[in-house]
Short mmCIF file of C-alpha atoms in Angstrom, two decimals:
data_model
loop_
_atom_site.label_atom_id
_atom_site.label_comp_id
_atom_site.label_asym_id
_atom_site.label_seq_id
_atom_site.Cartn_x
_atom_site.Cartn_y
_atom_site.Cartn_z
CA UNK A 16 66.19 -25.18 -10.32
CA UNK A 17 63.60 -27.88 -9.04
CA UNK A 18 61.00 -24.89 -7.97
CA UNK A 19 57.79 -25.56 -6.16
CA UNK A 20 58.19 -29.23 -6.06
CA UNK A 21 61.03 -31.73 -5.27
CA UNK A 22 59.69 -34.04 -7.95
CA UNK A 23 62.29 -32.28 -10.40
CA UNK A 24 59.50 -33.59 -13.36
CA UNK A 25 56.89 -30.44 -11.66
CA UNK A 26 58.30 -27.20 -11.41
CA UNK A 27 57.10 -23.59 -11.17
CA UNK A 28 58.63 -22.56 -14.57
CA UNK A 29 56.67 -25.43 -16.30
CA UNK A 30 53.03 -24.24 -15.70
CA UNK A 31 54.34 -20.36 -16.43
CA UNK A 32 56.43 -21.82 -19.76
CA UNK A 33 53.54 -23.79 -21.15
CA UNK A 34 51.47 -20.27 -20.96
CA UNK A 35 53.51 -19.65 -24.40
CA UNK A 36 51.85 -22.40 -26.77
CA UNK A 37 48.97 -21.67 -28.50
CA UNK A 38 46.17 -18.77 -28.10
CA UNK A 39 44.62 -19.18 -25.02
CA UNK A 40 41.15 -17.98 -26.88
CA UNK A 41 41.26 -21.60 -28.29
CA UNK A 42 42.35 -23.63 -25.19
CA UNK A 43 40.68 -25.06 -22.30
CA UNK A 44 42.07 -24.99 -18.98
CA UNK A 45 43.58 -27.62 -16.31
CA UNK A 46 41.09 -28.34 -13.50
CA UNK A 47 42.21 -30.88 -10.78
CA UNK A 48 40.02 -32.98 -11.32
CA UNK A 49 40.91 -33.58 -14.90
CA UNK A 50 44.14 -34.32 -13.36
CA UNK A 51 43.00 -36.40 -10.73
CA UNK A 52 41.11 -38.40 -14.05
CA UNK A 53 44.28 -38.75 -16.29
CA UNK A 54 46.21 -39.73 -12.96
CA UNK A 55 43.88 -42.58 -12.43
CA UNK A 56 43.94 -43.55 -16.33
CA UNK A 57 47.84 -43.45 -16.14
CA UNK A 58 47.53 -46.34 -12.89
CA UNK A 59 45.74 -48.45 -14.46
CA UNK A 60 47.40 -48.52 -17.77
CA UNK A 61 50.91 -48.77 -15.39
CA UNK A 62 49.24 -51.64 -13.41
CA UNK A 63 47.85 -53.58 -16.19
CA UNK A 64 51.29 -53.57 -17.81
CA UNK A 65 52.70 -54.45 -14.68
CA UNK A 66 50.61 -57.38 -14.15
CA UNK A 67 51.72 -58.61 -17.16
CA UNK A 68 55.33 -58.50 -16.84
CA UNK A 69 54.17 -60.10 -13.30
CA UNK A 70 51.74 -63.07 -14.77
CA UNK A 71 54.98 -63.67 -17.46
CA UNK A 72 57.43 -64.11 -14.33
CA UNK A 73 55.32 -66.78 -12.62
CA UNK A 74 55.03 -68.89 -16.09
CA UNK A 75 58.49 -69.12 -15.91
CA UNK A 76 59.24 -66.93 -18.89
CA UNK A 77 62.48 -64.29 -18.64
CA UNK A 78 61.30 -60.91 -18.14
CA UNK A 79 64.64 -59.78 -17.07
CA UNK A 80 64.50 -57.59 -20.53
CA UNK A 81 61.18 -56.37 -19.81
CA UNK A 82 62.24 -55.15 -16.80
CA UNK A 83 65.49 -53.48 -18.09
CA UNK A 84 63.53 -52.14 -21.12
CA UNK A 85 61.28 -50.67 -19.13
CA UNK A 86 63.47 -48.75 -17.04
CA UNK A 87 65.26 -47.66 -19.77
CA UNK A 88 62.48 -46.84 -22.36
CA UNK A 89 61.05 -45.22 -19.25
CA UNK A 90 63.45 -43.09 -18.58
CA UNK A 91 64.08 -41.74 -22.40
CA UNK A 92 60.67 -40.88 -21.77
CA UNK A 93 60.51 -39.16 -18.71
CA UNK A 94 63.40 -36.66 -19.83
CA UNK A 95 61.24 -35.97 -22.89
CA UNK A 96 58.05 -35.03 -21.00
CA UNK A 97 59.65 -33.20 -18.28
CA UNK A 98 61.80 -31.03 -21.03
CA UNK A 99 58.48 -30.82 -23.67
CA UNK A 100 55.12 -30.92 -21.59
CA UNK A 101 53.11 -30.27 -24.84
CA UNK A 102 54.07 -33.87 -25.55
CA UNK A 103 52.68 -35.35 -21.89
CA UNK A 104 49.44 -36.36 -23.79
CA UNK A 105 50.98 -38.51 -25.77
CA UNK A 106 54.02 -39.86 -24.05
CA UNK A 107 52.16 -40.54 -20.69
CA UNK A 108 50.29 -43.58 -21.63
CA UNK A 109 53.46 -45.18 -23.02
CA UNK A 110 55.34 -44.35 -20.08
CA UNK A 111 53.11 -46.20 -18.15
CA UNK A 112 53.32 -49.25 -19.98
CA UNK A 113 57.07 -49.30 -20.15
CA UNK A 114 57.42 -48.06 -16.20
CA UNK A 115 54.94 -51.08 -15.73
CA UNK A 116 57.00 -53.85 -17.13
CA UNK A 117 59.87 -52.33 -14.79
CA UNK A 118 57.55 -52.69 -11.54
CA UNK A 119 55.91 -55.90 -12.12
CA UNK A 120 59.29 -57.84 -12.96
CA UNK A 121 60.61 -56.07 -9.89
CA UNK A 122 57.97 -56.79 -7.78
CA UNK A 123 57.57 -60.12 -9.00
CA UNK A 124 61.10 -60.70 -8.15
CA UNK A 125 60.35 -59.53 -4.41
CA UNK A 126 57.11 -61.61 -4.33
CA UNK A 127 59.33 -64.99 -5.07
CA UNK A 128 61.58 -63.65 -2.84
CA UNK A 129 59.02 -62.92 0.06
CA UNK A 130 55.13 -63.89 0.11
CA UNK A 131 53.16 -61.63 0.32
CA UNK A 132 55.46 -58.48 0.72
CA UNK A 133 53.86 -56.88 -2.68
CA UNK A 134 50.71 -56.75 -1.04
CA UNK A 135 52.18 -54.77 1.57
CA UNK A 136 53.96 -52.55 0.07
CA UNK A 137 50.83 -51.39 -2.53
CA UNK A 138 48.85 -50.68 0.29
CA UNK A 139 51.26 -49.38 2.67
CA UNK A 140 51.76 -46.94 -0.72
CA UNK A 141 47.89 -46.22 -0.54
CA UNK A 142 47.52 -45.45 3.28
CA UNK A 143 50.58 -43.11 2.51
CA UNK A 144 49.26 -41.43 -0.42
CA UNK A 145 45.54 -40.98 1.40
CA UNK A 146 46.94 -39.77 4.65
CA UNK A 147 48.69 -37.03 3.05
CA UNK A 148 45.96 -35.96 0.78
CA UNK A 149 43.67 -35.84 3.48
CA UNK A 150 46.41 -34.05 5.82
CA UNK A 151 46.75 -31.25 2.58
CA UNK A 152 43.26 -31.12 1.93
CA UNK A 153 42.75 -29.77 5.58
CA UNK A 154 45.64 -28.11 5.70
CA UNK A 155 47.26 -29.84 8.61
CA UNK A 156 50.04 -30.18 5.83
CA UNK A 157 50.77 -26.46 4.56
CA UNK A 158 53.57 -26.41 1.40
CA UNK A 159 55.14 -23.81 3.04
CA UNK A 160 58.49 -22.14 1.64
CA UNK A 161 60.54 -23.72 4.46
CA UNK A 162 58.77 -26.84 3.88
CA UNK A 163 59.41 -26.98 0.53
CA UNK A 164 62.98 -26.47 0.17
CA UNK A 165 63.72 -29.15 3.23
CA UNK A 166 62.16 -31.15 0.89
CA UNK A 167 63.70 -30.53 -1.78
CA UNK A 168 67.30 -30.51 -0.30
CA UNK A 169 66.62 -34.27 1.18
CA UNK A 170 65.41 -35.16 -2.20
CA UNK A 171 68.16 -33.50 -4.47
CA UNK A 172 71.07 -35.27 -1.22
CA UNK A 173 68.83 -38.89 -1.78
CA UNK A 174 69.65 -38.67 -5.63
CA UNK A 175 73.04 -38.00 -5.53
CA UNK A 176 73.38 -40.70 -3.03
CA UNK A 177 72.21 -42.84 -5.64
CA UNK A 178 73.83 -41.95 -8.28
CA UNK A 179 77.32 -41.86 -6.26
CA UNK A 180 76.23 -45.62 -5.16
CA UNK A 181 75.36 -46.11 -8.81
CA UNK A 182 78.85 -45.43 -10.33
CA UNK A 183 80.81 -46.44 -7.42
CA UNK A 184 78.89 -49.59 -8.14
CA UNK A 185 80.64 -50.25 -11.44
CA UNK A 186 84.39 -49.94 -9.71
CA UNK A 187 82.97 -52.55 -7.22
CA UNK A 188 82.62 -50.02 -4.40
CA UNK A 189 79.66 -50.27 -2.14
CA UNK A 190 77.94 -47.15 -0.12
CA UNK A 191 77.83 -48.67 3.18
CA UNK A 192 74.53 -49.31 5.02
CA UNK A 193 72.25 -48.08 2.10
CA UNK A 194 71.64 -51.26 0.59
CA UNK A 195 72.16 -54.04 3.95
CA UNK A 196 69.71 -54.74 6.44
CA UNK A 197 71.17 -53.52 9.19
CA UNK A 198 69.25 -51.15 11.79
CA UNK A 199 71.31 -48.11 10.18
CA UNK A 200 70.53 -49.18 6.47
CA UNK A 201 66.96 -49.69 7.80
CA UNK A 202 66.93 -46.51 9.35
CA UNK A 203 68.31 -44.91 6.12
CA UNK A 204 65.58 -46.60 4.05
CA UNK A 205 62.68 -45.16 7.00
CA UNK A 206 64.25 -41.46 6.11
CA UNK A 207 64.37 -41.97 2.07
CA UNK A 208 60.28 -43.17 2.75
CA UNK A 209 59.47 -40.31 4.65
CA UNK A 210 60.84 -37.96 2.36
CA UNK A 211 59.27 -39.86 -1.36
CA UNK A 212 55.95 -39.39 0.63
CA UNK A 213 56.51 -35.46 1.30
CA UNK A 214 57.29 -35.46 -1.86
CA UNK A 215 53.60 -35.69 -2.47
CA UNK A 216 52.49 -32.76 -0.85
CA UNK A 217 54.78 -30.88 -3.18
CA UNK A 218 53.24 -32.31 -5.99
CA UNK A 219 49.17 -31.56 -4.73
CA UNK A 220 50.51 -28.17 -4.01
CA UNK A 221 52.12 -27.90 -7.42
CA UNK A 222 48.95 -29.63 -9.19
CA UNK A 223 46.40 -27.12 -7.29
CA UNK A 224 48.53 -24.21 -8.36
CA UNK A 225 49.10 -24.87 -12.23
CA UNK A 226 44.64 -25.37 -11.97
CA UNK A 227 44.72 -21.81 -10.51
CA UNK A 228 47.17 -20.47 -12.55
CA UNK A 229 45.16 -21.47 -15.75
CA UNK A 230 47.20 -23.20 -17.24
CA UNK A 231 46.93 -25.13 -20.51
CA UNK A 232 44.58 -28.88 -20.82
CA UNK A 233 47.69 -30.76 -21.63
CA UNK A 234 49.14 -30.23 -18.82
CA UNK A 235 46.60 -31.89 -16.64
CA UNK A 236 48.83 -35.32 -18.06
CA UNK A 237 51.99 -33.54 -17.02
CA UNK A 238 50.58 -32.97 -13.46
CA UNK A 239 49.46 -36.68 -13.97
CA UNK A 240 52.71 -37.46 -15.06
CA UNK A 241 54.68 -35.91 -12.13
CA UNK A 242 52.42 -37.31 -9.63
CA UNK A 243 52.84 -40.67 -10.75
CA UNK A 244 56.76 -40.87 -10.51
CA UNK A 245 56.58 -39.58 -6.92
CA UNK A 246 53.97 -42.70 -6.32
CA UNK A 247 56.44 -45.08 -8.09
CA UNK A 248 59.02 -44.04 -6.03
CA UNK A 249 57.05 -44.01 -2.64
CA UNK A 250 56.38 -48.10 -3.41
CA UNK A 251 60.14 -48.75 -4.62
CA UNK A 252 61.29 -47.20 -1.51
CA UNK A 253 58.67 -48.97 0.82
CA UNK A 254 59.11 -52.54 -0.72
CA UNK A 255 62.63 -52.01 -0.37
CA UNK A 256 62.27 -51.38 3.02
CA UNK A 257 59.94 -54.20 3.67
CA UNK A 258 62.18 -56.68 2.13
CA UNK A 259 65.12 -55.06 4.20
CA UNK A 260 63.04 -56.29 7.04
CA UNK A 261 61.58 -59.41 6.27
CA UNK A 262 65.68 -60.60 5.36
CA UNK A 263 66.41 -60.45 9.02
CA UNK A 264 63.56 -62.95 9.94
#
């Protein structure tokens, strides 16, 4: 059901679906690089947003329901554009603020928690994100079948892992070692990292594919859109995983 990539936001069926609206005589196509272009526009609009949510926690105001908002409103949002693409253009750009206000409570929350660990995790998310790009670009990376569906099985096991952790959370249950320091729940957190970050050679693969399949301009903010929740994902999993670390100093 995911298709091409384990980012279940991007799959195969969307690019050949979105084929159906409109007369192609009247539409131009999706390039990459007017993907690349609406990704960028979607990170900054995401990190100005998150800055503010950020600037708000150290004046000591509660941004607690900014950052609950956000996720929600986020959410609602996400299940729109991945069900109606046509709608990315205009959705995307509020998705970012709202997923913003999430990120830069959360991170916030981390900074206070440990200096300096933000920092790291941003540009830990960078290297990652440039490594692999480069690595697909030359093909030392290849999104092969096999690849893909590894991937796609570790992500679809990670999400149910969460979401068993999530409602055995409300019963006061707790999924042992995903959420303590210890060298297996650090180990766990190394393995969910690895795979958010293969995730992203699913989603170039998926991105260069929909630009050679011709598909519709609007979908160059879908491709955005996909591409960004893998990237918010990589730095939730990484700053996790750096604050897993820097609690057993």
């Amino acid at each position: 059901m995911i298709g091409r990539s384990g980012n279940p936001t991007l799959k195969d069926s969307t690019f050949e679906d979105s084929r159906g609206y409109g007369d192609d005589r009247y539409q131009t196509r999706m390039t990459i690089n007017g993907t690349v272009n609406k990704a960028f526009i979607t990170l900054v609009i995401l990190l100005g947003s998150a800055f503010a949510s950020w600037m708000m926690f150290f004046n000591g105001q509660e941004v607690l329901p900014l950052a609950y908002g956000g996720a929600i409103v986020g959410f609602i949002l996400a299940l729109i554009i991945s069900f109606k693409p046509v709608a990315a253009p205009y959705l995307v750009p509020i998705y970012a603020v709202a997923e913003g206000m999430f990120l830069g409570a959360l991170s916030a929350t981390y900074e206070y928690l440990y200096n300096g660990i933000t920092l790291q995790a941003a540009l830990l998310t960078m290297a990652v994100f440039i490594a692999l790009l480069m690595a697909y670009k030359t093909r030392l990376i290849k999104a092969t079948e096999n690849f893909k569906l590894g991937v796609v099985a570790a992500t679809g096991g990670i999400m149910i892992m969460y979401l068993l952790s999530f409602v055995l959370g409300f019963f006061g249950i707790t999924v042992p070692y995903l959420h303590d320091n210890s060298l297996i729940g650090i180990g766990i957190s190394v393995v969910i990292v690895i795979v958010a970050a293969l995730n992203l050679v699913l989603d170039f693969d998926f991105i260069e594919s929909g630009a050679d399949n011709g598909a519709p301009k609007y979908m160059e903010w879908y491709g955005a859109f996909g591409l960004m929740v893998t990237l918010v994902w990589l730095y939730l999993e990484i700053i996790r995983l750096l604050g897993k670390l820097r609690s057993r100093d």
